[in-house]
Short mmCIF file of C-alpha atoms in Angstrom, two decimals:
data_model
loop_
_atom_site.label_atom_id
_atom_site.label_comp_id
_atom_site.label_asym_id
_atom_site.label_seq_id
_atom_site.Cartn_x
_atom_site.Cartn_y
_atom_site.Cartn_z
CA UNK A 1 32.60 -2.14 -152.25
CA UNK A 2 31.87 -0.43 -155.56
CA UNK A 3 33.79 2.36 -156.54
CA UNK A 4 32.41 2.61 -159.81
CA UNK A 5 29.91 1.70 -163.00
CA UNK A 6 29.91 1.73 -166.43
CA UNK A 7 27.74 0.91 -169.27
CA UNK A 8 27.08 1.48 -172.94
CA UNK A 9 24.35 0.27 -175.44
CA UNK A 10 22.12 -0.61 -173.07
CA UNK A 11 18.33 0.89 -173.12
CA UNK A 12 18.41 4.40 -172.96
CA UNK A 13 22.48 4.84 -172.40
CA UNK A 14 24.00 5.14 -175.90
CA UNK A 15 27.66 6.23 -174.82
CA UNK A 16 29.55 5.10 -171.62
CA UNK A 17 27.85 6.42 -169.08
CA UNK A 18 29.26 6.29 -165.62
CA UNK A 19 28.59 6.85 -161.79
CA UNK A 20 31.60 6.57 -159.15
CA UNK A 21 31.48 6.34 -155.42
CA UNK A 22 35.06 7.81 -154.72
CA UNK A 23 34.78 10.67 -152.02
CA UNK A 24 35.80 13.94 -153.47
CA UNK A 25 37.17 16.81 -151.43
CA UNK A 26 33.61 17.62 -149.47
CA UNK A 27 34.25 17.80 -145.74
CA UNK A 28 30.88 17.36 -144.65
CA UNK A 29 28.99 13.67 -143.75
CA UNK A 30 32.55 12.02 -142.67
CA UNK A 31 30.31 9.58 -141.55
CA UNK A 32 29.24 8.36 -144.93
CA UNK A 33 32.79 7.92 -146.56
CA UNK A 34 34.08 4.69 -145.84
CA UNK A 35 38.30 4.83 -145.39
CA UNK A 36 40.57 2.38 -147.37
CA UNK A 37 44.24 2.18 -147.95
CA UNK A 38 44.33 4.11 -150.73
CA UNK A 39 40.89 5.35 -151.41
CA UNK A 40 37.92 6.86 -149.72
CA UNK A 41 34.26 5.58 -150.88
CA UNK A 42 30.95 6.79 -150.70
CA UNK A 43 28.33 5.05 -148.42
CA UNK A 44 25.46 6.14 -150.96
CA UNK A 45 24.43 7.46 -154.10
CA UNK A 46 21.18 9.03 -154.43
CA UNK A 47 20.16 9.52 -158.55
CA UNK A 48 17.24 12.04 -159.39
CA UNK A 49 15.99 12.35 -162.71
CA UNK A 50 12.35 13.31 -164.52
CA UNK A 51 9.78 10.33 -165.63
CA UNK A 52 11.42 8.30 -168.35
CA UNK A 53 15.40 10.12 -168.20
CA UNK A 54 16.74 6.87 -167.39
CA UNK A 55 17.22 6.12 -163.98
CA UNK A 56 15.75 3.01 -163.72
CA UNK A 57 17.81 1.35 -166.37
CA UNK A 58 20.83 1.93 -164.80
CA UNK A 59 19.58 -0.32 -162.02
CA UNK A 60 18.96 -2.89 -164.93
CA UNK A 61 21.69 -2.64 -165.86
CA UNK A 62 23.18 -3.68 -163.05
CA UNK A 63 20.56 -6.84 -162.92
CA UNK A 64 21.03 -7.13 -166.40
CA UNK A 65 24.86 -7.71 -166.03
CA UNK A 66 24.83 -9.60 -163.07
CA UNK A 67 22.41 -12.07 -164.30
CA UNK A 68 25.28 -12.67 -166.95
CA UNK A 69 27.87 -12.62 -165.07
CA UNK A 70 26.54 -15.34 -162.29
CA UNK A 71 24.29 -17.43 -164.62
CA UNK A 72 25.34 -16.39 -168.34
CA UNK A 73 24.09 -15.13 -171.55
CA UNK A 74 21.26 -17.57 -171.97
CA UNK A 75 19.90 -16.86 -168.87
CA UNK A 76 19.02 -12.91 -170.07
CA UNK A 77 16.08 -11.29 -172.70
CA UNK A 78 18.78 -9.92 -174.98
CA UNK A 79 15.36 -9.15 -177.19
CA UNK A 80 15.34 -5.14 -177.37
CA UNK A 81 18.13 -4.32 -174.64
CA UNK A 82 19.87 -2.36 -176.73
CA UNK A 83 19.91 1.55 -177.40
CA UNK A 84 17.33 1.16 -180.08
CA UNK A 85 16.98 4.80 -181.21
CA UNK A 86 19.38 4.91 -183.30
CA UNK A 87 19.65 2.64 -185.74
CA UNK A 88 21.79 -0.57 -186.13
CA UNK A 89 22.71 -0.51 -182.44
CA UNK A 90 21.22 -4.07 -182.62
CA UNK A 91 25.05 -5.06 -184.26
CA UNK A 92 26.83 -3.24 -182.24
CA UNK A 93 28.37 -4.31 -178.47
CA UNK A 94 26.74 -3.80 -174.72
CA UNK A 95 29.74 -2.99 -171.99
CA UNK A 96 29.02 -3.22 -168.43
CA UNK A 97 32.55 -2.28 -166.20
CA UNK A 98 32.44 -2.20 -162.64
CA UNK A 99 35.56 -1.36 -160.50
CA UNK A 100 35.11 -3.03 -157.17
CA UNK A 101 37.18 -3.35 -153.60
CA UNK A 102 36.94 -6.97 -151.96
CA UNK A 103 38.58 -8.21 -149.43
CA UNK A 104 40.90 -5.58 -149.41
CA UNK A 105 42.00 -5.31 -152.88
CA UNK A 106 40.95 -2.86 -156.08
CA UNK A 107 39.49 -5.20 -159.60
CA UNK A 108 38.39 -3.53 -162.47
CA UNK A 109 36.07 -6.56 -163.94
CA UNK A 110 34.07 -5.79 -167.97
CA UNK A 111 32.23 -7.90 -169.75
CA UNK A 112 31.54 -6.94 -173.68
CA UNK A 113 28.28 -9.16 -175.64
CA UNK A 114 26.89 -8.85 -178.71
CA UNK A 115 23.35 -9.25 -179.00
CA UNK A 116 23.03 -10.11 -182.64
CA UNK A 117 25.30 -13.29 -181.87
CA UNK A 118 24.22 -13.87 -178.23
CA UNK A 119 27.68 -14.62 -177.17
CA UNK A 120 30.22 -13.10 -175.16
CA UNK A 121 32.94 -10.87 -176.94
CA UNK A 122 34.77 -9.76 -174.05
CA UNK A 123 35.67 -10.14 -170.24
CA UNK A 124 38.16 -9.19 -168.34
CA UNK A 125 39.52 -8.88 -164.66
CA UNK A 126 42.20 -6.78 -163.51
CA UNK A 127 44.11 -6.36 -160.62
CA UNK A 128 44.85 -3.00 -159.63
CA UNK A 129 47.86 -2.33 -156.80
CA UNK A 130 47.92 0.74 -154.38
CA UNK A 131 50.25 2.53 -156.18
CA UNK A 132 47.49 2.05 -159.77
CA UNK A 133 49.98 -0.59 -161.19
CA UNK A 134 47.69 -3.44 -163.52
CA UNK A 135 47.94 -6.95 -163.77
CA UNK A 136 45.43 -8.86 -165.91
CA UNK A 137 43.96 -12.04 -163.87
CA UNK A 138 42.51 -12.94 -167.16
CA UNK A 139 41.66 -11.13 -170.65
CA UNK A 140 39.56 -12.64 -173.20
CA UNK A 141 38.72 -11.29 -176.62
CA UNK A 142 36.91 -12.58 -179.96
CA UNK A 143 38.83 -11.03 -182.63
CA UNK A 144 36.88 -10.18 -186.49
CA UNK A 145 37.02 -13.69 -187.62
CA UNK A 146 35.41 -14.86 -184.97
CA UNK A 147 38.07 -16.57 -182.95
CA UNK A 148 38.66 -16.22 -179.41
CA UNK A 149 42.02 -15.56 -177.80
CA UNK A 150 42.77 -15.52 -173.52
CA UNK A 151 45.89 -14.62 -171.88
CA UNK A 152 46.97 -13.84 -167.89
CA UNK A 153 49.57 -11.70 -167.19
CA UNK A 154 49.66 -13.60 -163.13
CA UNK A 155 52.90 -14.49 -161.90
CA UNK A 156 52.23 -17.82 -160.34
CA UNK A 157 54.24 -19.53 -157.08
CA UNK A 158 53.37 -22.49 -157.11
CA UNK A 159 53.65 -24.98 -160.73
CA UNK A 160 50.51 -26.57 -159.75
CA UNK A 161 48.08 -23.17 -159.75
CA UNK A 162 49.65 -21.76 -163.11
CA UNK A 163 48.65 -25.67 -165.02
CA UNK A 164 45.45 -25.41 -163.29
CA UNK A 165 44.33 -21.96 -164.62
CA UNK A 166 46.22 -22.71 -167.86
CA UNK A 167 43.75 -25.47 -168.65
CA UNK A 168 40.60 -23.72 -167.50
CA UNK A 169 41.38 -20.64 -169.30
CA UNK A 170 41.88 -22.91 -172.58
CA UNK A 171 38.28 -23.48 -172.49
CA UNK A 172 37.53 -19.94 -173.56
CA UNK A 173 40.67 -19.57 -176.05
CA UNK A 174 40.94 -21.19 -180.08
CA UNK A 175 38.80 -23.81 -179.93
CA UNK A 176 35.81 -22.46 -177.54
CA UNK A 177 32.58 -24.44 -177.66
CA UNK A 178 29.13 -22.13 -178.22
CA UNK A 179 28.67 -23.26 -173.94
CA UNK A 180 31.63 -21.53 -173.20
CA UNK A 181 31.02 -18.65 -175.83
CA UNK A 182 28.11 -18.01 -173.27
CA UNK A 183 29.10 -18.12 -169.94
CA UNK A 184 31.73 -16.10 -168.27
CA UNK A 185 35.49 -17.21 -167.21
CA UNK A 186 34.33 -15.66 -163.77
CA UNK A 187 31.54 -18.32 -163.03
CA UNK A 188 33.39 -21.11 -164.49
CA UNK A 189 36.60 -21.18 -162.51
CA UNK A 190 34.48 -19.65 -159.79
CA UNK A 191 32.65 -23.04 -159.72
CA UNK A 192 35.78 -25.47 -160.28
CA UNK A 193 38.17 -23.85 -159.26
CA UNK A 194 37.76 -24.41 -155.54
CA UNK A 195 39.00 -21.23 -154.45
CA UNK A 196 40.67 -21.40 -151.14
CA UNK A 197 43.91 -19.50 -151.96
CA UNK A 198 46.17 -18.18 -154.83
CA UNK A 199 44.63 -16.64 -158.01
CA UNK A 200 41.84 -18.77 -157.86
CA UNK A 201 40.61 -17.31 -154.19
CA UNK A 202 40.60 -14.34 -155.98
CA UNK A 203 38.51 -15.34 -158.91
CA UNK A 204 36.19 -16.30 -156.02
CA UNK A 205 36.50 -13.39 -154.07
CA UNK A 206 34.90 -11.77 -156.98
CA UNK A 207 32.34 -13.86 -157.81
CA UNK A 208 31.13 -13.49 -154.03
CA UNK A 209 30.93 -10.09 -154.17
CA UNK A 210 28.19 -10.07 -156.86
CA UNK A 211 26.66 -13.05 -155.74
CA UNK A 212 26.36 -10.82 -152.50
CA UNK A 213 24.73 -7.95 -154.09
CA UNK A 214 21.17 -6.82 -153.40
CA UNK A 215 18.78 -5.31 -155.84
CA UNK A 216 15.53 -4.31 -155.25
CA UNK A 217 13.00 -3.21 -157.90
CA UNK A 218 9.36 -1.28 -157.15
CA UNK A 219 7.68 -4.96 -157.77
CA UNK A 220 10.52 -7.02 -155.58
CA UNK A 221 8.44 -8.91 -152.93
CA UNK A 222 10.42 -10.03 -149.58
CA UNK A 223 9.82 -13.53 -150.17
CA UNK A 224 10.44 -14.15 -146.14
CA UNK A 225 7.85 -12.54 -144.76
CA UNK A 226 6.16 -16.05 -143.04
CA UNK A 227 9.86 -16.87 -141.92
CA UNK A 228 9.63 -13.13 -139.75
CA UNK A 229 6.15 -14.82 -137.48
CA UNK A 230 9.02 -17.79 -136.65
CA UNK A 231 12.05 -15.68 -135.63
CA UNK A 232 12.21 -14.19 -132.73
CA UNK A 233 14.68 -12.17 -133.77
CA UNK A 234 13.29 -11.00 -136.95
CA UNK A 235 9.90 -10.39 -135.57
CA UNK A 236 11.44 -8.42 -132.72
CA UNK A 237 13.17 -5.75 -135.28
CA UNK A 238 9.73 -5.54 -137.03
CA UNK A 239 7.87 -4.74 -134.15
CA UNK A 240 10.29 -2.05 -132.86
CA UNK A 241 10.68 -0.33 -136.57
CA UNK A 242 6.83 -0.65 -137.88
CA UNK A 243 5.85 1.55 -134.93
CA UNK A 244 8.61 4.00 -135.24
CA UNK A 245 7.54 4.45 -138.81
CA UNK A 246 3.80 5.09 -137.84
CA UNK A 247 2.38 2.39 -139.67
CA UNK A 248 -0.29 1.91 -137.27
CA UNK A 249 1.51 -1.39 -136.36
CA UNK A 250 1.45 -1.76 -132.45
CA UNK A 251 4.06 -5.57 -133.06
CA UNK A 252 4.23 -8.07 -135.28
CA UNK A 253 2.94 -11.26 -133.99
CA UNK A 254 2.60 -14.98 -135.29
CA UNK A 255 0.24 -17.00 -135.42
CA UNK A 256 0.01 -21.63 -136.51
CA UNK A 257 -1.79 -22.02 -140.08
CA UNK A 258 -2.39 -25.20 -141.89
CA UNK A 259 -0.87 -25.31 -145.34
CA UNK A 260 -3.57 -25.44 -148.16
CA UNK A 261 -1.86 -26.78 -151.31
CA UNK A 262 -4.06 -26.20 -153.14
CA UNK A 263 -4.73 -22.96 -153.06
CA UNK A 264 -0.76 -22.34 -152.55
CA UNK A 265 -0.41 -24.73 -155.95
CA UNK A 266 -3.04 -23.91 -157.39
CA UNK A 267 -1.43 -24.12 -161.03
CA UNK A 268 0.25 -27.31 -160.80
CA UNK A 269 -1.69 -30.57 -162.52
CA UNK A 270 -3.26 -32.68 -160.19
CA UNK A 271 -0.97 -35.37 -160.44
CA UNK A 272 2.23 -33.25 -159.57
CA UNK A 273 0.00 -31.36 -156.64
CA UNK A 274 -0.49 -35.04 -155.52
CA UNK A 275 3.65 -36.21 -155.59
CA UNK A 276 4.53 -32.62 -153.95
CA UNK A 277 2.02 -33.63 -150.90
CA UNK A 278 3.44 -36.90 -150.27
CA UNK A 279 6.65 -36.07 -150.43
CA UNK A 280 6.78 -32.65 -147.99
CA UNK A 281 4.25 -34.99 -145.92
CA UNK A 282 7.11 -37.68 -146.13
CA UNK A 283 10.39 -35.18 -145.21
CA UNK A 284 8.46 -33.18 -142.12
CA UNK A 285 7.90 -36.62 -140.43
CA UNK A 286 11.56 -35.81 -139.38
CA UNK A 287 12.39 -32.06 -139.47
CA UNK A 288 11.00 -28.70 -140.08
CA UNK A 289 11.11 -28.55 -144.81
CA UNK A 290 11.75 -25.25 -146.08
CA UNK A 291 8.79 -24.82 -148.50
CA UNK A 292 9.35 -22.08 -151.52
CA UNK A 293 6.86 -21.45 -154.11
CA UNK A 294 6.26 -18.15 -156.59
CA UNK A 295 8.94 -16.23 -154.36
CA UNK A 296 7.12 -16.35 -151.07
CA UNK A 297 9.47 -19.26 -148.10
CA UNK A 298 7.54 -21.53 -145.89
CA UNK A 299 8.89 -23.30 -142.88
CA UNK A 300 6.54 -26.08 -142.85
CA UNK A 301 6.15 -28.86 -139.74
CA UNK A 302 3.67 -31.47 -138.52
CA UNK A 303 1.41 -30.51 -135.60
CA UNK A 304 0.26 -32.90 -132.51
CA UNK A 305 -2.86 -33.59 -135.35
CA UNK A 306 -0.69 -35.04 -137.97
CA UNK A 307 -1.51 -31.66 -140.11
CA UNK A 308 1.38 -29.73 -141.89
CA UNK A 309 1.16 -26.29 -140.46
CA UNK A 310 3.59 -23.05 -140.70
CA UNK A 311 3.47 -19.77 -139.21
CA UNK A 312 1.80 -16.84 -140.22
CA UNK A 313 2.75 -13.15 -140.17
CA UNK A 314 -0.45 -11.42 -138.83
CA UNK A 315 -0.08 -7.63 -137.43
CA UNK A 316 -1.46 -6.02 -134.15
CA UNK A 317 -2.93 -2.75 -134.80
CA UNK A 318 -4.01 -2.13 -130.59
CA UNK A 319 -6.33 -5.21 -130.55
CA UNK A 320 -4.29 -8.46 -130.17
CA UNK A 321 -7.83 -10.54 -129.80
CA UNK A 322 -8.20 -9.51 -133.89
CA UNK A 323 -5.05 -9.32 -135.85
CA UNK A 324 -5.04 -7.84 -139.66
CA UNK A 325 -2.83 -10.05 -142.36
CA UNK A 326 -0.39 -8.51 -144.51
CA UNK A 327 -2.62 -8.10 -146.97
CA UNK A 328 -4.71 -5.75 -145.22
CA UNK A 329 -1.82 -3.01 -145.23
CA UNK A 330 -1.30 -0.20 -147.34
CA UNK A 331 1.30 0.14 -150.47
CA UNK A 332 3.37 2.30 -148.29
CA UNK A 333 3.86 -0.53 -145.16
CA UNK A 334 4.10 -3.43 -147.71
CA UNK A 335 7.14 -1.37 -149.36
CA UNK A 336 8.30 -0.82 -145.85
CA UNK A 337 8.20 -4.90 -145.03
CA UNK A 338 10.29 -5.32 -148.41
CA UNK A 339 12.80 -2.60 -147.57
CA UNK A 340 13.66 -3.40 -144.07
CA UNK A 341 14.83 -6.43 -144.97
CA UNK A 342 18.28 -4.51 -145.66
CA UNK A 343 19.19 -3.86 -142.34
CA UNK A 344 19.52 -7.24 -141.16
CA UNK A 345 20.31 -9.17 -144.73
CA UNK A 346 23.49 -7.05 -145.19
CA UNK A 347 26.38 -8.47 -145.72
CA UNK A 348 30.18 -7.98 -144.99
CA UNK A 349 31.22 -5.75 -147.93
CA UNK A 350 27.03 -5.57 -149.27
CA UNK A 351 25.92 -3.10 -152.44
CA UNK A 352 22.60 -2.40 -152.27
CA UNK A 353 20.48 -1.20 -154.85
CA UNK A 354 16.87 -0.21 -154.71
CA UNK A 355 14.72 1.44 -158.04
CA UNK A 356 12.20 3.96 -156.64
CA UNK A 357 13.52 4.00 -152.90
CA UNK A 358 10.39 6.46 -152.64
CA UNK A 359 7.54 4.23 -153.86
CA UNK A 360 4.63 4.71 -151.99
CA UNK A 361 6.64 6.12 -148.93
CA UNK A 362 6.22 9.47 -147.44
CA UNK A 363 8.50 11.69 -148.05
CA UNK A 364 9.63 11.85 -144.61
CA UNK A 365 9.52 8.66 -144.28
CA UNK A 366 11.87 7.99 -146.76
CA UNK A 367 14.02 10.09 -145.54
CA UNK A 368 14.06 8.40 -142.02
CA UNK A 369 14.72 5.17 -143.69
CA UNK A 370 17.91 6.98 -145.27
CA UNK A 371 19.49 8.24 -142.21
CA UNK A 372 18.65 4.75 -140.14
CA UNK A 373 20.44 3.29 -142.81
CA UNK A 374 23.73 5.37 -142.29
CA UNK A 375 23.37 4.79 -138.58
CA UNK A 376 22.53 0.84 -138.86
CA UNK A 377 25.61 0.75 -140.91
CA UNK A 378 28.46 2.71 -139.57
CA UNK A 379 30.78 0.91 -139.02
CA UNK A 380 30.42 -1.34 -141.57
CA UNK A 381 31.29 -1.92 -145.23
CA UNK A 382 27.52 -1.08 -146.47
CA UNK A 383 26.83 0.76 -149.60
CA UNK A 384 23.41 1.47 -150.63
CA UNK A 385 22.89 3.59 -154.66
CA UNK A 386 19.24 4.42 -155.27
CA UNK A 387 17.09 6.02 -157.44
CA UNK A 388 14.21 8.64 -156.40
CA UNK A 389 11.76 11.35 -157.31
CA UNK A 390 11.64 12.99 -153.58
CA UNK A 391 13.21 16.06 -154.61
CA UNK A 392 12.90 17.06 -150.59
CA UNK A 393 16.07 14.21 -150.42
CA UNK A 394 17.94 16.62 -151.99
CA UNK A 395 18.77 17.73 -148.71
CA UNK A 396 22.40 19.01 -147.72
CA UNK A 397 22.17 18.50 -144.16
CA UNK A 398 21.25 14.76 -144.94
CA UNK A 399 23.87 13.95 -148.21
CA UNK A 400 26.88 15.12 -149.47
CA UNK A 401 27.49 16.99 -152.68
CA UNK A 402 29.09 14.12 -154.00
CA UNK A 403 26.32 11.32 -153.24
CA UNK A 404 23.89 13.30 -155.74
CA UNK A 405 24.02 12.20 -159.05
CA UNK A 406 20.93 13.02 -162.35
CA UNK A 407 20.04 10.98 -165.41
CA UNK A 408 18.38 13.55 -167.95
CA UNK A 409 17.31 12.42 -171.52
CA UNK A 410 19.11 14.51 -173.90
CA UNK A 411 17.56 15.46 -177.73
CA UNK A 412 18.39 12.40 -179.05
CA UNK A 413 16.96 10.12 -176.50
CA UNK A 414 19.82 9.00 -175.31
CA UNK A 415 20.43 9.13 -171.06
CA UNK A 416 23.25 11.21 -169.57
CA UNK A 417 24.56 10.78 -166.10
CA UNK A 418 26.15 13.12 -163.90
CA UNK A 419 27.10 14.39 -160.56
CA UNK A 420 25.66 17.53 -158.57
CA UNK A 421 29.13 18.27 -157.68
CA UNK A 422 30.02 19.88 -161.12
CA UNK A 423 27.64 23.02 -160.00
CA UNK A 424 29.63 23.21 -156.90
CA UNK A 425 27.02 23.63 -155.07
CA UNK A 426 27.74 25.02 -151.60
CA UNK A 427 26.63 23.34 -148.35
CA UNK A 428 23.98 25.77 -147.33
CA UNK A 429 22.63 26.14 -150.82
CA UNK A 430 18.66 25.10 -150.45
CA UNK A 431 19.36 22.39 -153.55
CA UNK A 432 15.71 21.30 -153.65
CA UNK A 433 14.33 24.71 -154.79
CA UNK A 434 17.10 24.80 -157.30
CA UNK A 435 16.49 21.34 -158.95
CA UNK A 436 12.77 22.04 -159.44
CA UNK A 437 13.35 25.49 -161.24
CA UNK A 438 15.58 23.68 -163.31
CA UNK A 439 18.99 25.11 -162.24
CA UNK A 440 20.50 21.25 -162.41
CA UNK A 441 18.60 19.80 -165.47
CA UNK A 442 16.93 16.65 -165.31
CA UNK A 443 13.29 17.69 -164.77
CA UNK A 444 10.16 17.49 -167.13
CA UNK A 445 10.32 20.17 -170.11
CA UNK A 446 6.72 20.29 -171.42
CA UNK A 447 6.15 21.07 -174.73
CA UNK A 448 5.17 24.55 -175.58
CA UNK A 449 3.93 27.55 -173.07
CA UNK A 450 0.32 26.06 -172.92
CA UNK A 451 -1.76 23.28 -173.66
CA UNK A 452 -4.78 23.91 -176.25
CA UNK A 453 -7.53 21.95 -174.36
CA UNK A 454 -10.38 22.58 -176.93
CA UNK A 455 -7.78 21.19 -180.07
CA UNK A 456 -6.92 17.88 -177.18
CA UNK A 457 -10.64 17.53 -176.94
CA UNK A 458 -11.41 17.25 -180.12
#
C-alpha cells in the first residue's frame, strides 16, 4: 500500500512536492479507508488541476522512478527530465521517496540521481516500527569526491545472512564499478539474494511491491485483448460490464483467425520473418505458444488444416450473424477495454495509477467506473491515485475530503501539490461549483479581461 510520494527536480516539480494517502479525521466513506495496525490509508486519490499544472508528471514520475528502480538508470531518457526553468537544474539531484506498507510492515524507500553524471547518488530503505522507531536496511551515499559509502544498521540472527548482505552491499561501497553506479541495491539483492526469509525476504518484499504496480497512461493499450475471445472467464466479465456501461455492446464473443505474419511483422527483414515462422510453426506442433509482438499477446495453435490460428475478439452489437472488431469502436469503449482490465489484474496489496482516468469517457461514466471500483475492491488491499479534468468528480457524496488533491502551476512555472482538505471544506459543500469559480486554485487564468480578435487576426 502507498502511504505516500515524493519528488523533486523532476519536470515541472522544482521543490519536494508530496501527496499522502493517510486518512485524516473525515468520518464519511469508511468504506474507502483501508485499517492497519497503526495507520489508516486511503483507497484513492483523485488529482484535479488546469491544462499543463502538472498532473500528469507526477504519474511520470512514478514511471520514471520505477523504471529505475526495477531496471536502472540506463534503462530511462534522463535527456530534459529535469525542472528546466530555472537554470542549472541540469547539475543538480532528482529525489523520488515513497513510503510504502507490504506485507504488513511500514518502508520508507528514496532514491537520489544526478542527471549530469547518469549515476545513482543515493538510495535508501528504511524500516519503520509501529511505535515510528527507524532502522536502515541499507543506506548508500556518494560523497563530493565522488566515492561511494553503504552501511546497515540490521541486527542479524543468523552469521550466515549478515556475510551474505555484507558482501552484496560491498558492491555499491569504495570500490563500485560504473554497472553498479547504475543500478539500484534493491534490484540487485532482489535478484540474488533469493529472498525466502530474513532481511533479504524483505528486500524482496519490496521489490514485489513495485514490480506489482500498475500504471496506465492515455496511450496505454491492453495488450490482452485477443487473450479475452479465449477465456471464458475474461470474456464473461466483458460481456456483463460493456452492456452496463452502454457501449452498445450486447457480449463479447470469439471467433478462430489465421495468423498473417506478415502483416503482424510487417517490419521485420524477410529473412528474420522467415526463422520466426518456422520456429512458432515448430513449438505449436506440441502446445498452444504465447505470441507477443508491438504490445498486443497472441495465443497461437495449429488447426485440423495444419494452419496456425488464434482467437479473435469480435463484439455483438444485437446481430451475432455480423460481429464489429475492436477497431470499429469508439475512443470512449476502447478506453473502457484498457481500463477494465483493473478489476481482474489486481493484485494482493496493488497501486494503481491511471493519467486522464476521464479520457474520452463520459462523465458519468467515469464516475460509475469509480464507485465499481470501490465496490470490486472492498475488501481488499486495492489503491487506485488518478488524475482528471471531470470537475463533476468532485463530488462529496462519492469521495472524501481527503482523497482530493490539485497540482496548480505557480508564477515561476514550477507545480505545487496540495490537498482539498486545507479549505476544510464541509461535506455538503457543492465543491464542483467552487473549483470552477476558482475558490480552490488550480484552474486556467487567461490573460487579460478580453481577447483583441482584430490585433490576433492580423
Amino acid at each position: 500500500m502507498l502511504v505516500g510520494f515524493s519528488v523533486s527536480n523532476y519536470k515541472s516539480f522544482d521543490k519536494p512536492q508530496s501527496i499522502s494517502l493517510l486518512a485524516s479525521k473525515v468520518t464519511r466513506h469508511k468504506d474507502h479507508v483501508i485499517q492497519f495496525a497503526h495507520k489508516k490509508l486511503l483507497k484513492s486519490a483523485l488529482i484535479f488541476g488546469a491544462n499543463a499544472g502538472g498532473k500528469s508528471n507526477l504519474i511520470k514520475a512514478v514511471q520514471f522512478s520505477r523504471e529505475i528502480i526495477l531496471k536502472g538508470i540506463d534503462h530511462v531518457d534522463l535527456r530534459k527530465r529535469y525542472f528546466r526553468v530555472k537554470k542549472d537544474m541540469y547539475a543538480q539531484p532528482g529525489v523520488f521517496e515513497y513510503r510504502i506498507i507490504t506485507n504488513g510492515k511500514e518502508y520508507s524507500y528514496g532514491l537520489v540521481i544526478s542527471y549530469k553524471d547518469v549515476q545513482i547518488l543515493s538510495e535508501w530503505l528504511v524500516r519503520i516500527d509501529a511505535n515510528g522507531k527507524e532502522t536502515y536496511l541499507y543506506n548508500r551515499e556518494v560523497d563530493e569526491q565522488g566515492n561511494s559509502h553503504v552501511e546497515t544498521e540490521v541486527k542479524h540472527s543468523q552469521p550466515n545472512e549478515h556475510l551474505r548482505l555484507k558482501v552484496y552491499l560491498e558492491d555499491f561501497g569504495e570500490n563500485i564499478s560504473g554497472t553498479f553506479r547504475r543500478k539500484t541495491i534493491l534490484s540487485d539483492i532482489a535478484a540474488r539474494g533469493n529472498g525466502t526469509k530474513g532481511i533479504f525476504q524483505e528486500i524482496a518484499n519490496v521489490y514485489r511491491w513495485f514490480q506489482n504496480m500498475i500504471i496506465l497512461f492515455p496511450g496505454t493499450k491492453y495488450g490482452r485483448l485477443n487473450d479475452v475471445a479465449a477465456d471464458k472467464g475474461l470474456k464473461g466479465m466483458y460481456s456483463k460490464l460493456m452492456p452496463y456501461f452502454d457501449t452498445g455492446i450486447d457480449s463479447v464473443e470469439g471467433q478462430q483467425q489465421e495468423m498473417d505474419f506478415d502483416k503482424v511483422l510487417e517490419n521485420i527483414p524477410k529473412e528474420e520473418l522467415e526463422k520466426i515462422k518456422i520456429d512458432i510453426s515448430n513449438k505449436v506442433k506440441e502446445h498452444p505458444v504465447m505470441f507477443r509482438v508491438n504490445r498486443k499477446m497472441y495465443i497461437l495453435w495449429k488447426d485440423e488444416q495444419g494452419n496456425i490460428v488464434y482467437s479473435k475478439i469480435m463484439l455483438n452489437h444485437g446481430n451475432l450473424e455480423d460481429l464489429f472488431e475492436y477497431a470499429d469502436e469508439s475512443d470512449g469503449t476502447k478506453r473502457l477495454f484498457d481500463l477494465v482490465p483493473l478489476f481482474y489484474e489486481r493484485g494482493e496489496e496493488c497501486v494503481i495509477f491511471v493519467d486522464e482516468i476521464d479520457r474520452s469517457l463520459h462523465t458519468n461514466l467515469t464516475k460509475h467506473f469509480l464507485e465499481l471500483f470501490y465496490t470490486f475492491t472492498e475488501e481488499e488491499k486495492c489503491q487506485i491515485i488518478v488524475t482528471t479534468h471531470d470537475s463533476n468528480l468532485l463530488d462529496l457524496d462519492l469521495l472524501r475530503q481527503d482523497e482530493i488533491w490539485f497540482v496548480e502551476r505557480k508564477k515561476d512555472h514550477s507545480s505545487r501539490i496540495y490537498s482539498l482538505n486545507k479549505f476544510r471544506a464541509r461535506f455538503d459543500k457543492k465543491i464542483d461549483k467552487e473549483y470552477l469559480l476558482g475558490r480552490y486554485g488550480a484552474i486556467p487564468i487567461f490573460q487579460g479581461d478580453c481577447l483583441d480578435l482584430e490585433e490576433v487576426d492580423e
